[in-house]
């Protein structure tokens, strides 16, 4: 009878130990979810969401480590399983936010590129209106050089946009637009100064 009792206890203990295994399927899902978020460029377009997902993964891993340090009979992976589900949800959110963020950046880059083109055309027209006379040739040449620089930067923005780096494309287009607007402002200032000299 005692032998049967010990066998039952041993079987029970083996069952408990077997049940206390890390939730590998959930852990793998967290890793896959984070990989998907990173592939969707979450680091660029949804850095806060990606950080939250990575923090959730770290919390899950810390709980797994805590349980691994315990004697096998006392391990419980219930909390780790819950944390894994939280991390999975956070990874999915990071991926979705990255997709949405990239699309928003694409649209914004497209708008700024169009604005930069308009600003450059305006600057070219404004330079033609710039006061000319003694000593103005160097200023006109500089204004034209500035426009050429803006066109070069805009071309880089368009190339970057075509490559899918929308935030960089937007930044370059903003720089081109700003340079063109500065040319227009300088021309207006020169016109106003000439008017002032005539008075």
CSV table of C-alpha atoms in Angstrom, one decimal:
chain,number,residue,atom,x,y,z
A,1,UNK,CA,0.0,0.0,0.0
A,2,UNK,CA,2.8,2.4,0.9
A,3,UNK,CA,4.5,1.6,-2.4
A,4,UNK,CA,1.3,2.6,-4.3
A,5,UNK,CA,1.1,5.8,-2.3
A,6,UNK,CA,4.7,6.8,-3.1
A,7,UNK,CA,4.1,6.0,-6.8
A,8,UNK,CA,1.0,8.2,-6.8
A,9,UNK,CA,2.9,11.1,-5.1
A,10,UNK,CA,5.8,10.7,-7.6
A,11,UNK,CA,3.3,10.8,-10.5
A,12,UNK,CA,1.7,13.8,-9.0
A,13,UNK,CA,5.0,15.6,-8.6
A,14,UNK,CA,6.0,14.8,-12.2
A,15,UNK,CA,2.7,16.2,-13.4
A,16,UNK,CA,3.2,19.4,-11.4
A,17,UNK,CA,6.7,19.8,-12.8
A,18,UNK,CA,5.6,19.0,-16.3
A,19,UNK,CA,2.8,21.6,-16.1
A,20,UNK,CA,5.3,24.3,-14.9
A,21,UNK,CA,6.9,24.9,-18.2
A,22,UNK,CA,7.5,28.4,-19.7
A,23,UNK,CA,4.8,29.4,-22.1
A,24,UNK,CA,7.0,28.9,-25.2
A,25,UNK,CA,4.2,29.5,-27.7
A,26,UNK,CA,3.4,32.9,-26.2
A,27,UNK,CA,7.1,33.8,-25.9
A,28,UNK,CA,7.7,33.0,-29.6
A,29,UNK,CA,4.6,35.0,-30.5
A,30,UNK,CA,6.1,38.1,-28.7
A,31,UNK,CA,9.3,37.7,-30.6
A,32,UNK,CA,7.5,37.3,-33.9
A,33,UNK,CA,5.3,40.4,-33.1
A,34,UNK,CA,8.3,42.5,-32.3
A,35,UNK,CA,10.1,41.4,-35.5
A,36,UNK,CA,7.0,42.4,-37.5
A,37,UNK,CA,6.9,45.8,-35.8
A,38,UNK,CA,10.5,46.4,-36.6
A,39,UNK,CA,10.0,45.3,-40.2
A,40,UNK,CA,7.3,47.9,-40.4
A,41,UNK,CA,9.9,50.5,-39.4
A,42,UNK,CA,8.4,51.1,-36.0
A,43,UNK,CA,11.8,52.4,-34.8
A,44,UNK,CA,11.3,55.3,-37.3
A,45,UNK,CA,7.6,55.8,-37.5
A,46,UNK,CA,6.3,54.6,-34.1
A,47,UNK,CA,9.3,54.7,-31.6
A,48,UNK,CA,7.1,55.2,-28.5
A,49,UNK,CA,4.9,52.3,-29.3
A,50,UNK,CA,8.0,50.1,-30.1
A,51,UNK,CA,9.6,51.1,-26.8
A,52,UNK,CA,6.4,50.2,-25.0
A,53,UNK,CA,6.4,46.7,-26.7
A,54,UNK,CA,10.0,46.2,-25.8
A,55,UNK,CA,9.4,47.2,-22.2
A,56,UNK,CA,6.5,44.7,-22.1
A,57,UNK,CA,8.8,42.0,-23.5
A,58,UNK,CA,11.4,42.9,-20.9
A,59,UNK,CA,8.8,42.6,-18.1
A,60,UNK,CA,7.8,39.2,-19.4
A,61,UNK,CA,11.5,38.1,-19.6
A,62,UNK,CA,12.1,39.3,-16.0
A,63,UNK,CA,9.2,37.2,-14.8
A,64,UNK,CA,10.5,34.2,-16.7
A,65,UNK,CA,13.9,34.6,-15.1
A,66,UNK,CA,12.4,34.9,-11.7
A,67,UNK,CA,10.5,31.7,-12.1
A,68,UNK,CA,13.6,29.9,-13.6
A,69,UNK,CA,15.5,30.7,-10.4
A,70,UNK,CA,13.0,28.9,-8.2
A,71,UNK,CA,12.9,25.2,-7.4
A,72,UNK,CA,11.0,23.4,-10.2
A,73,UNK,CA,8.1,22.5,-7.9
A,74,UNK,CA,7.5,26.1,-6.9
A,75,UNK,CA,7.6,27.6,-10.4
A,76,UNK,CA,4.4,29.2,-11.9
A,77,UNK,CA,4.3,30.7,-15.3
A,78,UNK,CA,0.8,32.2,-15.0
A,79,UNK,CA,2.0,35.7,-14.6
A,80,UNK,CA,4.6,35.3,-17.4
A,81,UNK,CA,1.8,34.1,-19.7
A,82,UNK,CA,-0.3,37.1,-18.9
A,83,UNK,CA,2.8,39.4,-19.5
A,84,UNK,CA,3.4,37.6,-22.8
A,85,UNK,CA,-0.1,38.4,-23.9
A,86,UNK,CA,0.4,42.0,-22.9
A,87,UNK,CA,3.6,42.1,-24.9
A,88,UNK,CA,1.9,40.5,-27.9
A,89,UNK,CA,-0.7,43.2,-27.9
A,90,UNK,CA,1.9,46.0,-27.5
A,91,UNK,CA,3.9,44.5,-30.5
A,92,UNK,CA,0.7,44.5,-32.6
A,93,UNK,CA,0.0,48.1,-31.7
A,94,UNK,CA,3.6,49.1,-32.5
A,95,UNK,CA,3.3,47.5,-36.0
A,96,UNK,CA,-0.1,49.2,-36.6
A,97,UNK,CA,1.2,52.5,-35.4
A,98,UNK,CA,4.3,52.2,-37.6
A,99,UNK,CA,2.2,51.5,-40.7
A,100,UNK,CA,-0.1,54.5,-39.9
A,101,UNK,CA,2.9,56.7,-39.1
A,102,UNK,CA,4.7,55.9,-42.3
A,103,UNK,CA,1.6,56.7,-44.4
A,104,UNK,CA,1.2,60.0,-42.6
A,105,UNK,CA,4.9,60.8,-43.2
A,106,UNK,CA,4.5,59.9,-46.8
A,107,UNK,CA,1.6,62.3,-47.3
A,108,UNK,CA,3.3,65.1,-45.4
A,109,UNK,CA,6.5,64.6,-47.5
A,110,UNK,CA,4.4,64.7,-50.7
A,111,UNK,CA,2.8,68.0,-49.6
A,112,UNK,CA,6.1,69.7,-48.6
A,113,UNK,CA,7.7,68.6,-51.9
A,114,UNK,CA,4.9,70.2,-53.8
A,115,UNK,CA,5.2,73.4,-51.6
A,116,UNK,CA,9.0,73.5,-52.2
A,117,UNK,CA,8.4,73.3,-56.0
A,118,UNK,CA,6.0,76.2,-55.8
A,119,UNK,CA,8.4,78.2,-53.6
A,120,UNK,CA,11.3,77.7,-56.0
A,121,UNK,CA,9.2,78.8,-59.0
A,122,UNK,CA,8.1,81.9,-57.1
A,123,UNK,CA,11.8,82.6,-56.2
A,124,UNK,CA,12.8,82.4,-59.8
A,125,UNK,CA,10.1,84.8,-60.8
A,126,UNK,CA,11.0,87.1,-57.9
A,127,UNK,CA,14.7,87.2,-58.9
A,128,UNK,CA,13.6,88.5,-62.3
A,129,UNK,CA,11.9,91.4,-60.5
A,130,UNK,CA,15.0,92.1,-58.4
A,131,UNK,CA,16.4,95.7,-58.8
A,132,UNK,CA,19.3,95.8,-61.1
A,133,UNK,CA,22.0,98.3,-61.4
A,134,UNK,CA,25.5,99.1,-60.4
A,135,UNK,CA,26.9,96.6,-57.9
A,136,UNK,CA,23.8,94.3,-58.0
A,137,UNK,CA,25.3,91.6,-60.3
A,138,UNK,CA,27.0,89.7,-57.5
A,139,UNK,CA,23.8,89.8,-55.4
A,140,UNK,CA,21.7,88.5,-58.4
A,141,UNK,CA,24.3,85.8,-59.0
A,142,UNK,CA,24.1,84.8,-55.3
A,143,UNK,CA,20.3,84.6,-55.4
A,144,UNK,CA,20.4,82.4,-58.5
A,145,UNK,CA,23.0,80.2,-56.8
A,146,UNK,CA,20.7,79.9,-53.8
A,147,UNK,CA,17.8,78.8,-56.1
A,148,UNK,CA,20.1,76.2,-57.7
A,149,UNK,CA,21.0,75.0,-54.2
A,150,UNK,CA,17.3,74.7,-53.4
A,151,UNK,CA,16.6,72.8,-56.6
A,152,UNK,CA,19.4,70.4,-55.8
A,153,UNK,CA,18.0,69.8,-52.3
A,154,UNK,CA,14.6,69.3,-53.7
A,155,UNK,CA,15.9,66.7,-56.2
A,156,UNK,CA,17.5,64.9,-53.2
A,157,UNK,CA,14.1,65.1,-51.4
A,158,UNK,CA,12.4,63.5,-54.4
A,159,UNK,CA,15.0,60.8,-54.6
A,160,UNK,CA,14.7,60.1,-50.9
A,161,UNK,CA,10.9,60.0,-51.2
A,162,UNK,CA,11.1,57.5,-54.0
A,163,UNK,CA,13.3,55.3,-51.7
A,164,UNK,CA,10.6,55.3,-49.0
A,165,UNK,CA,12.5,57.4,-46.4
A,166,UNK,CA,9.6,59.8,-46.0
A,167,UNK,CA,10.8,61.7,-42.9
A,168,UNK,CA,14.2,62.4,-44.5
A,169,UNK,CA,12.4,63.4,-47.7
A,170,UNK,CA,10.2,65.8,-45.8
A,171,UNK,CA,13.2,67.4,-44.0
A,172,UNK,CA,15.0,67.9,-47.3
A,173,UNK,CA,11.9,69.4,-48.9
A,174,UNK,CA,11.4,71.8,-46.0
A,175,UNK,CA,15.0,72.9,-46.4
A,176,UNK,CA,14.6,73.5,-50.1
A,177,UNK,CA,11.3,75.4,-49.5
A,178,UNK,CA,13.0,77.5,-46.8
A,179,UNK,CA,15.9,78.4,-49.0
A,180,UNK,CA,13.6,79.4,-51.9
A,181,UNK,CA,11.4,81.5,-49.5
A,182,UNK,CA,14.6,83.3,-48.2
A,183,UNK,CA,15.4,84.2,-51.8
A,184,UNK,CA,12.0,85.7,-52.3
A,185,UNK,CA,12.2,87.6,-49.0
A,186,UNK,CA,15.7,89.0,-50.0
A,187,UNK,CA,14.3,90.2,-53.3
A,188,UNK,CA,11.3,91.9,-51.6
A,189,UNK,CA,13.8,93.5,-49.2
A,190,UNK,CA,15.9,94.8,-52.1
A,191,UNK,CA,12.8,96.2,-53.8
A,192,UNK,CA,11.7,98.0,-50.7
A,193,UNK,CA,15.2,99.4,-50.1
A,194,UNK,CA,15.3,100.7,-53.7
A,195,UNK,CA,11.9,102.4,-53.2
A,196,UNK,CA,13.3,104.0,-50.0
A,197,UNK,CA,16.3,105.4,-51.8
A,198,UNK,CA,14.0,107.0,-54.4
A,199,UNK,CA,12.1,109.0,-51.8
